[in-house]
Coordinates of C-alpha atoms and ligand atoms in Angstrom, one line a residue:
X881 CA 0.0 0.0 0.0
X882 CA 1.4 3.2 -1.1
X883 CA 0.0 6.9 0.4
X884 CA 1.1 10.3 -0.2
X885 CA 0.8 13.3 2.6
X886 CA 1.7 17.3 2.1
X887 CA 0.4 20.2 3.3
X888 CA -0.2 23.4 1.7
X889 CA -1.9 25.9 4.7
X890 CA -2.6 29.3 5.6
X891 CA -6.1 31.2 6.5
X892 CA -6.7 34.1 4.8
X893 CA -7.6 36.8 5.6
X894 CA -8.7 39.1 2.4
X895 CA -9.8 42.3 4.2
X896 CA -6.1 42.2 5.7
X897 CA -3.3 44.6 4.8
X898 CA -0.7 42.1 4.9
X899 CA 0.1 39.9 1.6
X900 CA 1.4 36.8 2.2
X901 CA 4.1 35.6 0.0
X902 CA 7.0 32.7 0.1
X903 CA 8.4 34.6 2.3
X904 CA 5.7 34.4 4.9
X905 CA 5.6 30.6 4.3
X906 CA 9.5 30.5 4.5
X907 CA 8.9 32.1 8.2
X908 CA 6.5 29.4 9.8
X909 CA 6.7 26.0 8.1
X910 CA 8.5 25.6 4.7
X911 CA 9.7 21.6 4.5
X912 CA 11.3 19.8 1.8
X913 CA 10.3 15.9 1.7
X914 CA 12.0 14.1 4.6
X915 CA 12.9 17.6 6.5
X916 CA 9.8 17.5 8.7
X917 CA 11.1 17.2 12.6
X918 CA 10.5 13.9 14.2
X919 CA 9.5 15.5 17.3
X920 CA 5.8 17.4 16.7
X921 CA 3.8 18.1 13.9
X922 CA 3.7 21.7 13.1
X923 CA 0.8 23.9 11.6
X924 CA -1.5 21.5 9.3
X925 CA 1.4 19.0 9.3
X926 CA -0.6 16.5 11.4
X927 CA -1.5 14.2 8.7
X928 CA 1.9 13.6 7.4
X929 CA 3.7 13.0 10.6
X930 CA 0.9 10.7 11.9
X931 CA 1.4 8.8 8.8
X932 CA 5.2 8.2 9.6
X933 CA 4.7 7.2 13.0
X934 CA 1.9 4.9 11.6
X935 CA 3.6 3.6 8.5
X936 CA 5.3 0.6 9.3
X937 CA 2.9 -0.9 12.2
X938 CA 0.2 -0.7 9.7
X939 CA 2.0 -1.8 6.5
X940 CA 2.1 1.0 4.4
X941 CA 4.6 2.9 2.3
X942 CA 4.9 6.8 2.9
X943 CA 5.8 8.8 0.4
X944 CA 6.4 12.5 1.9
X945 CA 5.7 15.6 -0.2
X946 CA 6.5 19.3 1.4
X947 CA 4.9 21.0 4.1
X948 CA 4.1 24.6 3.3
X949 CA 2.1 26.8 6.0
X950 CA 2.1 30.2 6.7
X951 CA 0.3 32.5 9.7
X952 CA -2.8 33.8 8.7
X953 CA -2.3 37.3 7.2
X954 CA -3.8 38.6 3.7
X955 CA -4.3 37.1 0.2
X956 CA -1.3 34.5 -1.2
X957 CA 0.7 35.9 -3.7
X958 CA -0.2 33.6 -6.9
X959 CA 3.1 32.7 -8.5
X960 CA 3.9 31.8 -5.3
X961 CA 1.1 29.7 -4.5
X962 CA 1.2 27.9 -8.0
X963 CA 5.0 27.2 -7.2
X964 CA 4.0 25.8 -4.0
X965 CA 1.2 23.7 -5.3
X966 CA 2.7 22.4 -8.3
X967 CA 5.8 21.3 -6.5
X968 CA 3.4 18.7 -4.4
X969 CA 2.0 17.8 -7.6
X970 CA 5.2 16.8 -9.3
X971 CA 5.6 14.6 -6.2
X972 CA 2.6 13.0 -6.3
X973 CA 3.0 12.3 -9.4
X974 CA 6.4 10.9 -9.2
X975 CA 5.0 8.6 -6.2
X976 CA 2.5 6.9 -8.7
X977 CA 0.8 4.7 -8.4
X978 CA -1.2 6.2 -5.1
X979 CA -3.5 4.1 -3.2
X980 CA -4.1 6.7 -0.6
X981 CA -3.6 10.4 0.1
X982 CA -3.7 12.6 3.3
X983 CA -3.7 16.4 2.4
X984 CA -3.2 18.2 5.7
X985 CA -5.0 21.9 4.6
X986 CA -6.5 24.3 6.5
X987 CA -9.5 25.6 4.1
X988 CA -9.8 28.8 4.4
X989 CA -6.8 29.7 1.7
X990 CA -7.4 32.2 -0.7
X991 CA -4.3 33.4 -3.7
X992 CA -5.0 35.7 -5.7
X993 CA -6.8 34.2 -8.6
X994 CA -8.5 31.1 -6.3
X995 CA -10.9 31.8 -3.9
X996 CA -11.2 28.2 -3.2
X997 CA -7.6 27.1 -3.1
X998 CA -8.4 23.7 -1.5
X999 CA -10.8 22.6 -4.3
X1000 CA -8.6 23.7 -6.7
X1001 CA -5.1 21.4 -5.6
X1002 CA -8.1 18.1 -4.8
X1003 CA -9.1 19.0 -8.4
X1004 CA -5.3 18.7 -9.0
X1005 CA -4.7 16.2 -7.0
X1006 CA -8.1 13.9 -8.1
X1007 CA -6.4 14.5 -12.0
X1008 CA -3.5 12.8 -10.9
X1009 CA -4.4 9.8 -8.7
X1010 CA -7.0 8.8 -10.2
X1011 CA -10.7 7.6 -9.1
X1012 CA -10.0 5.1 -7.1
X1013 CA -7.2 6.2 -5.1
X1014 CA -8.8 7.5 -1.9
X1015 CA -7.9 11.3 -0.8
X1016 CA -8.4 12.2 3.2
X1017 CA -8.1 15.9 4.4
X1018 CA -7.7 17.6 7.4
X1019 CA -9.2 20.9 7.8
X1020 CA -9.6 23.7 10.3
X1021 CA -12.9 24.4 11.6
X1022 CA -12.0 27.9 10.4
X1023 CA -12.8 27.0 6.8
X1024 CA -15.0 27.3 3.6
X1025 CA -16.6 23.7 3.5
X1026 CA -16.7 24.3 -0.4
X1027 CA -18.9 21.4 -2.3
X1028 CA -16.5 21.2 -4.6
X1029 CA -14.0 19.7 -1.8
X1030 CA -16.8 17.8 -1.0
X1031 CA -17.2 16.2 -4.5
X1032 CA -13.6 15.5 -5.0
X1033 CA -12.3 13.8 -1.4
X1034 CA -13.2 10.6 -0.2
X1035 CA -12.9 11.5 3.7
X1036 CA -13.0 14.9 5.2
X1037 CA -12.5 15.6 9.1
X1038 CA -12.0 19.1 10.7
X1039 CA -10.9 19.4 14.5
X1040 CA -13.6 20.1 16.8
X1041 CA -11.9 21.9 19.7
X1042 CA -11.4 25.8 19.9
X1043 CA -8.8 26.1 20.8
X1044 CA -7.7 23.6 18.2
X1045 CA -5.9 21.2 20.7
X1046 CA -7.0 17.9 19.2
X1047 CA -5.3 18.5 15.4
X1048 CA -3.1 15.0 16.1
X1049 CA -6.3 13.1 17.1
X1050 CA -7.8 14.0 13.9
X1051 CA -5.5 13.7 11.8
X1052 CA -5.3 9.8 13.5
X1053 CA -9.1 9.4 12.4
X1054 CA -8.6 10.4 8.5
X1055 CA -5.5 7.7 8.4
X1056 CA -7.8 5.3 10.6
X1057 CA -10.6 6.0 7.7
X1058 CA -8.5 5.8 4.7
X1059 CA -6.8 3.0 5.7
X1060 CA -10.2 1.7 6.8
X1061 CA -11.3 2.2 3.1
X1062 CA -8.4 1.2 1.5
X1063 CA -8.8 -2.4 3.2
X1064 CA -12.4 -2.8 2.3
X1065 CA -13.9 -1.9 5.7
X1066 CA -15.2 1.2 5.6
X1067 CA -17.3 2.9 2.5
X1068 CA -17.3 6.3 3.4
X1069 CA -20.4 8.4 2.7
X1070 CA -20.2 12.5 3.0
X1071 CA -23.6 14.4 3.6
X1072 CA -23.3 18.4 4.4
X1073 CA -26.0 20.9 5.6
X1074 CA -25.9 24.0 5.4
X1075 CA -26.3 26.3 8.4
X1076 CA -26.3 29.9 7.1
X1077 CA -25.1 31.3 9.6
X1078 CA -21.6 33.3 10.8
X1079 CA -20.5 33.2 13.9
X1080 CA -17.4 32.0 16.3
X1081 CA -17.8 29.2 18.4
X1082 CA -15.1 28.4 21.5
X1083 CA -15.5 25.1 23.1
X1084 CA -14.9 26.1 26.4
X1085 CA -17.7 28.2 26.9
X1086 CA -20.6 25.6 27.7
X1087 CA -23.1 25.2 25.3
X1088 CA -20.4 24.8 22.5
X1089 CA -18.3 21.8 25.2
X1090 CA -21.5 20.1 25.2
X1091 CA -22.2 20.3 21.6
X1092 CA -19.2 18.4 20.7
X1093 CA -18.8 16.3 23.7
X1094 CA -22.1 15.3 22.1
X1095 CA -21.0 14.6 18.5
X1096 CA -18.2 12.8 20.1
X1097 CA -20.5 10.4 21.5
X1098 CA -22.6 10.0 18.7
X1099 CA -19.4 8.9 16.3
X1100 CA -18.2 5.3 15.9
X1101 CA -21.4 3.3 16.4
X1102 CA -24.9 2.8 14.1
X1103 CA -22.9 3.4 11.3
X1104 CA -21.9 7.0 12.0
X1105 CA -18.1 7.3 11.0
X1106 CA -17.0 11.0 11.7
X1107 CA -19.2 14.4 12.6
X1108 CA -17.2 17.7 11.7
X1109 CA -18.3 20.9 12.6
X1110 CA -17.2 24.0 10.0
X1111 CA -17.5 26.9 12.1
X1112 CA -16.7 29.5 9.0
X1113 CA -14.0 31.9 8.8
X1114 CA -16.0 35.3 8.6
X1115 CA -13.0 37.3 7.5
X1116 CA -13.0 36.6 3.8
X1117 CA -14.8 37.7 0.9
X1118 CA -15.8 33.7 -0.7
X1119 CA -18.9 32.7 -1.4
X1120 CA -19.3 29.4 0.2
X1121 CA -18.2 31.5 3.7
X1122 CA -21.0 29.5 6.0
X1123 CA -21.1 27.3 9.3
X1124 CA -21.8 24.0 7.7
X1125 CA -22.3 20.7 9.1
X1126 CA -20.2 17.4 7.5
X1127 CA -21.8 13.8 8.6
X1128 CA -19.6 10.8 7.2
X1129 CA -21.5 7.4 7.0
X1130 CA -20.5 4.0 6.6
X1131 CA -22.2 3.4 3.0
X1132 CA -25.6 5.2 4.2
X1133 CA -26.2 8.1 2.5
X1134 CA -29.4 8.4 3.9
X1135 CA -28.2 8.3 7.1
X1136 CA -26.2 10.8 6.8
X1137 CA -28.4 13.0 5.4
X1138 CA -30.6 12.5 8.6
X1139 CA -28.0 12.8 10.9
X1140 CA -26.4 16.0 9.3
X1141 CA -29.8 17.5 9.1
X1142 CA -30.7 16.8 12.5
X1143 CA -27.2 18.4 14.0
X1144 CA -27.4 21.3 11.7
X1145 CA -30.4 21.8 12.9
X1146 CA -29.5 22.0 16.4
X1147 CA -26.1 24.2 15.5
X1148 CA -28.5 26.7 13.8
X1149 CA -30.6 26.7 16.8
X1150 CA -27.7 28.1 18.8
X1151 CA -27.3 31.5 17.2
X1152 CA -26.4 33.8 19.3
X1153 CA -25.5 32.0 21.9
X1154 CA -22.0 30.5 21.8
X1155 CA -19.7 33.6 22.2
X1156 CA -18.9 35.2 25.4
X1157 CA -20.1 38.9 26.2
X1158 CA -17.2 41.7 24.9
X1159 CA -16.2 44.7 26.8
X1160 CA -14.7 47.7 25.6
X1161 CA -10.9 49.0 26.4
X1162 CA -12.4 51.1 28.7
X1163 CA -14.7 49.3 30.3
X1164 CA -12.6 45.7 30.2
X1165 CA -9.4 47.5 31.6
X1166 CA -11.6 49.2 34.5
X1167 CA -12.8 45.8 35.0
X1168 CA -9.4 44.1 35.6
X1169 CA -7.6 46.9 37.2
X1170 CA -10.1 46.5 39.9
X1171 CA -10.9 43.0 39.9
X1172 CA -9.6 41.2 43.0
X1173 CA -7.7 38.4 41.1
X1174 CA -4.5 37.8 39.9
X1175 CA -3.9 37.5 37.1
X1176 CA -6.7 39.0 35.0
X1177 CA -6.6 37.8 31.4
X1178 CA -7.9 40.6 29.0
X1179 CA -8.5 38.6 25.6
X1180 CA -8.1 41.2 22.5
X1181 CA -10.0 38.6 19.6
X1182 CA -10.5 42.1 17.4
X1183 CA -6.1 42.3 17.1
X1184 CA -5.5 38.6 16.7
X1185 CA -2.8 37.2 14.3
X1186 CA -4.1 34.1 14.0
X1187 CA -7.6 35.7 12.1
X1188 CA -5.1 37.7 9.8
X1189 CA -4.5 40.7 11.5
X1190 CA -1.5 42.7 12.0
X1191 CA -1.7 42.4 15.5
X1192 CA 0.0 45.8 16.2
X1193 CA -3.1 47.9 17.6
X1194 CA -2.0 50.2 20.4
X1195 CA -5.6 51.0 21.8
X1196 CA -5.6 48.8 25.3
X1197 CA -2.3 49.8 25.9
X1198 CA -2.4 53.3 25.4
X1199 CA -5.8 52.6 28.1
X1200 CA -3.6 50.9 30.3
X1201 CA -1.1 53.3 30.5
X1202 CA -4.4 56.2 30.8
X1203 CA -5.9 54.5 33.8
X1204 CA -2.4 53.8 35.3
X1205 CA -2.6 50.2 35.6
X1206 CA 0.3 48.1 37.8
X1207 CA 1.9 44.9 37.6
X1208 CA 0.6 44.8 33.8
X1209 CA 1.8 43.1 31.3
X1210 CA 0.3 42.5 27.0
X1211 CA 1.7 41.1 24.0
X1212 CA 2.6 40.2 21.2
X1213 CA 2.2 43.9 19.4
X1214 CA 4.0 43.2 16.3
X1215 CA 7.4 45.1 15.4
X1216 CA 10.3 43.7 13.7
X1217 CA 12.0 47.2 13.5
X1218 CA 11.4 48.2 17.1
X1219 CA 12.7 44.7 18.2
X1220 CA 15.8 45.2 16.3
X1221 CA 16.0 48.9 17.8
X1222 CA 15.3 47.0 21.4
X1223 CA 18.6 44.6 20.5
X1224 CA 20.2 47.5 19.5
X1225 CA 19.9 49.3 22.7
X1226 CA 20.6 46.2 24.7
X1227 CA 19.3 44.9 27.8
X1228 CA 18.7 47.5 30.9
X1229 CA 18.4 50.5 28.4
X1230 CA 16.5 53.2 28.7
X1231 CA 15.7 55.0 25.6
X1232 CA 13.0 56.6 23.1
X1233 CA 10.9 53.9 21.0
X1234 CA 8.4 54.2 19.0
X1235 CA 6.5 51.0 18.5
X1236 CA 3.3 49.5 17.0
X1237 CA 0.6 51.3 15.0
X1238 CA 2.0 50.8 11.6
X1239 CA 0.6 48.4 9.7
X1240 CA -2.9 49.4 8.8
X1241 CA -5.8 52.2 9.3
X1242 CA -7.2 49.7 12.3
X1243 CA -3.4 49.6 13.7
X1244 CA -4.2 53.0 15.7
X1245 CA -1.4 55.2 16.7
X1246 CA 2.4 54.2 17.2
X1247 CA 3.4 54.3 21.0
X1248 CA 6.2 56.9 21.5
X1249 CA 7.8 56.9 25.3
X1250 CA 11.0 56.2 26.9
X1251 CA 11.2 52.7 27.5
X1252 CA 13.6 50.0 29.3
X1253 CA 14.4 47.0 27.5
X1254 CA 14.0 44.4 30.3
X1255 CA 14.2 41.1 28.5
X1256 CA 15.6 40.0 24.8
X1257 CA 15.7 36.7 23.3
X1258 CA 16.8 35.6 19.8
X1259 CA 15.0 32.8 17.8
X1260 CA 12.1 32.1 20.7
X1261 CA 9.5 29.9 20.1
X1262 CA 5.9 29.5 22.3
X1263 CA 3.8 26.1 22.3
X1264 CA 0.7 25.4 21.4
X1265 CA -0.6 21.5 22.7
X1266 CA 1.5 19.4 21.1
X1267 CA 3.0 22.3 18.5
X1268 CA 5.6 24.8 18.8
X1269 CA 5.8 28.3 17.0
X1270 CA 8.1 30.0 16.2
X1271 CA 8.1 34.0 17.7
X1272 CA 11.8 35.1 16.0
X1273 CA 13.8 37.5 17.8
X1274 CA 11.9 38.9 20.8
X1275 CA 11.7 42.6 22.9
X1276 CA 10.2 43.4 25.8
X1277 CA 10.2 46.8 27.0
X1278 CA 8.5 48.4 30.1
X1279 CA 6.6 51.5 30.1
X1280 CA 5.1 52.9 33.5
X1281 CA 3.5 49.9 34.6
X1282 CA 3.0 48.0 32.0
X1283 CA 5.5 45.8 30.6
X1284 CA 5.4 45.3 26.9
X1285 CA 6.2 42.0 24.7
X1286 CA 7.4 42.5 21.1
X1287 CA 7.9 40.4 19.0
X1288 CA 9.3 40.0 15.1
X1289 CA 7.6 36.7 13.8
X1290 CA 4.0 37.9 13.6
X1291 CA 1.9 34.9 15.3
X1292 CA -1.0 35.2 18.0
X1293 CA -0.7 34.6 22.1
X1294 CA -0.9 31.0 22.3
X1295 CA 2.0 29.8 24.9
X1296 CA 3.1 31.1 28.3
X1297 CA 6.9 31.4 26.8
X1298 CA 5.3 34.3 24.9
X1299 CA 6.0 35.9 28.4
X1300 CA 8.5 33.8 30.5
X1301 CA 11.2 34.0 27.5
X1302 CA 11.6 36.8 28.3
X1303 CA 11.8 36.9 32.3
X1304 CA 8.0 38.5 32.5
X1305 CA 6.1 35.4 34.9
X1306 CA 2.3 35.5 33.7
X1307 CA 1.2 33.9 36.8
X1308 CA 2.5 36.8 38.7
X1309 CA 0.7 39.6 36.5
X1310 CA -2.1 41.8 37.9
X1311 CA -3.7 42.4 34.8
X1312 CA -1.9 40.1 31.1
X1313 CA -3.2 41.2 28.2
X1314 CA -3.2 38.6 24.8
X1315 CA -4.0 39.3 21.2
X1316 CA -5.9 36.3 20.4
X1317 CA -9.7 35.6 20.4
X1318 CA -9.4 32.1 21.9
X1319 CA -6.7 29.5 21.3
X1320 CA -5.2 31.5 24.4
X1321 CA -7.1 29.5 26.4
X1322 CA -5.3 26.4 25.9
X1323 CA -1.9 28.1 28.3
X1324 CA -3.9 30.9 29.9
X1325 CA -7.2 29.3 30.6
X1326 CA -5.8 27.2 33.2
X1327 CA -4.0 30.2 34.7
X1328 CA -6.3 33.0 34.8
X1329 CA -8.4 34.0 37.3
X1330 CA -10.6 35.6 35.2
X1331 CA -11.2 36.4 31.2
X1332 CA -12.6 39.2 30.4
X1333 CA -12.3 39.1 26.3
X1334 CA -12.4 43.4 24.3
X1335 CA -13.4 44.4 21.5
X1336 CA -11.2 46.7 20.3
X1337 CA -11.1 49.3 17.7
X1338 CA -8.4 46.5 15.4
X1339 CA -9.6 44.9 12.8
X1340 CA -11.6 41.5 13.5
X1341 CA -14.9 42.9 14.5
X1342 CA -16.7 40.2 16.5
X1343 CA -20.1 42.4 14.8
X1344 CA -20.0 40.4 11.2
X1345 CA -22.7 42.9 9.8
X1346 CA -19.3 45.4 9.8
X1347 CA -17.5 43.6 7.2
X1348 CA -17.9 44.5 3.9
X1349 CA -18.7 41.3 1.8
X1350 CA -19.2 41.6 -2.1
X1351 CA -18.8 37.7 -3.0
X1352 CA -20.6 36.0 0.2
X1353 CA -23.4 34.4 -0.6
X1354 CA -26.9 35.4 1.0
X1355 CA -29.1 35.3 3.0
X1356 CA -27.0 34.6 5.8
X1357 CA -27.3 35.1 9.4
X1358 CA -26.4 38.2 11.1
X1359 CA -26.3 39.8 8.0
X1360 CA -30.1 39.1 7.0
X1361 CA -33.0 37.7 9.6
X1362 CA -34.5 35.9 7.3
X1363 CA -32.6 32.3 6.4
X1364 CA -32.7 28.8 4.7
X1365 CA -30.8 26.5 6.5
X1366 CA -31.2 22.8 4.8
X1367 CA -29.4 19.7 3.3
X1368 CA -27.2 20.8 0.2
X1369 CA -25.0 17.6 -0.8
Ligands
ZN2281 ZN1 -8.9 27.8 13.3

């Protein structure tokens, strides 16, 4: 038995100011065949390095294509993406002949030119393989569950946890299900409804925990072989965009047309229920500074890197530094250049900076004070679960009370290190401010004594009616009242 894994992954953002090139892929995860560590997957890798671990216990040949992923920012440059994808082409089709293929994607890629990048390298990849060869992907729940995708794959399974801490157990069940297929035990069966809806669902609020604890339980047995949820990712201008529910039955179309119906259904009735209540800087920063309860975690979703943006707003800070908070301490803002003035200065300086509020209209204004550099660290990395990612070369500077991390690889809050490479102990923070909307959770959850998430002035609204979609398809809720949620494949 022969199979084939690559990954090709970013989520784009196409409001953002921020093109993302080879460049940006070159930063995060940019793997020739055999160069992928040992040690972890890394973003959207899951599926390949499951397969090696898995390969010889289960009798299979792997034949490993690159791993190409880059953090979410704007639309892919499209030379660049067509270099990238036709590079795992030629593999595949020097690995001939396929009986399997795992594509670890994340689904909500969009390069200039293909607004449904995914689709477009199955349609690729389907050309190649042929019919019978059977094609599993991993997605991010942060994706357009496109019916061509649909169409073309044998075997599709998105994580279910917000934060996404279960991307190896996934990935597990698409090898577990092509392999399942591959030796005549499984005939896979995809049924999707659509919700019409937009919206962002963390699992560890309540309603959304039992929700998939649910679908959990209701996988494996009567003939049910995998229940994905597509949350949507509302910050891109497609016009599949839509939560959208994906049973997978064993042979049984009509059953999973009635089971996909019947959790849709139930996800549509949830509207308006699944994200937490949002504060304003003001208001959230009043709220911590007098909360008694250490540490505060203020949540900035509306600045996060990993939705695309620049993550270099300056608005909570400059309200920190207003209502005089203590024992402060936010991050990441963004700044290759002031990091490299940071270095410059050294550690224990004292000097003028000025820092953030560059990148875009929703960036706000750049911070100028005197500052002391009270931590450097070259080459850092944070984790996230099982991952690592990489932060680059890292600043963190102190102004008033508030002590500042900079960093010069643009990525989201996700890890403690964010803060303890660079001497600043989160545990011991009055009030931590993170730019991220909820994968935080995973390393800060279990530390805070309080969340209180802001929505700032940067440039994820949490209010979806805000953005301005030309391509989306409608009616769709918040957008319009009125809906029609139903079966569509
Ligand atoms: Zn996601």
């Amino acid at each position: 038995m022969r199979l084939f894994a690559a990954t090709l992954a970013t989520e784009t953002n196409t409001f953002s100011p921020l093109p993302t090139s080879l460049e940006s892929y070159k930063q995060s995860v940019f793997l020739r065949p055999g160069e992928h560590p040992a040690e972890t997957p890394l973003m959207c890798t899951a599926p390949l390095w499951v397969a090696r671990r898995r390969a010889t216990k289960e009798g299979f040949t792997l034949i490993e294509g690159s791993c190409f992923a880059a953090s979410p920012a704007g639309t892919t440059n499209r030379a660049d993406y067509e270099a990238m994808r036709d590079e795992i082409l030629e593999q595949m089709k020097a690995a001939l002949p396929l009986d399997g293929v795992l594509l670890g994607l994340h689904g909500a890629m969009v390069a200039y030119g293909y607004d449904d990048v995914e689709g477009d390298i199955l349609e690729r990849a389907r050309a190649i393989v042929g019919p019978k060869c059977v094609i599993g992907v991993e997605l991010d729940p942060h994706c357009h569950l496109t019916l061509k995708r649909v169409d073309l794959a044998d075997i599709i399974i998105l994580y279910k946890e917000f934060p996404h801490t279960d991307v190896v157990d996934r990935a597990e069940e698409v090898l577990d299900l092509v392999l399942a297929t591959l030796r005549g035990k499984a005939k896979p069966v995809m049924s999707v409804y659509d919700c019409r809806q937009i919206s962002s669902y963390p699992t560890t609020l309540p309603l959304m925990r039992a929700f998939v604890d649910k679908l959990k339980g209701l996988e494996g047995k009567d003939g049910i072989l995998s229940i994905s949820v597509a949350h949507c990712f509302p910050y891109a201008d497609v016009a599949e965009l839509s939560g959208r529910v994906l049973v997978i039955a064993d042979g049984d179309k009509a059953k999973a047309d009635a089971m996909a119906t019947a959790i849709g259904e139930e996800f549509v009735s949830m509207r308006g229920k699944t994200m937490p209540d949002y504060f304003t800087p003001p208001s959230g920063v009043k709220l911590a500074i007098e909360a008694n309860a250490t540490p505060v975690v203020l949540a900035e979703p509306s600045d996060n890197a990993g939705g695309g943006a620049p993550s270099d707003n300056t608005t909570i800070l400059r309200e920190l530094l207003a209502q005089k908070a203590e024992n402060a301490a936010l991050g990441p803002i963004w700044d290759p250049i002031a990091v490299r003035l940071c270095f410059d200065a050294g550690l224990g300086a004292e000097f003028p900076l000025r820092f953030g509020g560059k990148i875009g209209p929703r960036s706000g204004q750049p911070i100028d004070a005197t500052v002391k550099v009270i931590g450097l660290k070259r080459d850092a990395w944070q984790s996230f679960g099982p991952t690592r990612v990489p932060l680059g070369d890292c600043a963190a500077v102190e102004i008033g009370g508030v002590q500042v991390v900079l960093i010069a690889n643009r990525t989201q809050a996700l890890g403690l290190e964010l803060f303890t490479n660079l001497g600043i102990d989160p545990t011991q923070k009055k009030v931590l401010v993170v730019k991220s909307t909820n994968h935080f959770m995973a390393a800060f959850g279990p530390i805070a004594k309080r969340v209180i998430y802001i929505e700032s002035d940067a440039p994820l609204s949490r209010d979806y009616r805000k953005i301005p979609y030309t391509k989306i398809n409608r009616p769709i809720w918040p957008l319009d009242a009125e809906t029609k949620p139903g079966l569509i494949y």
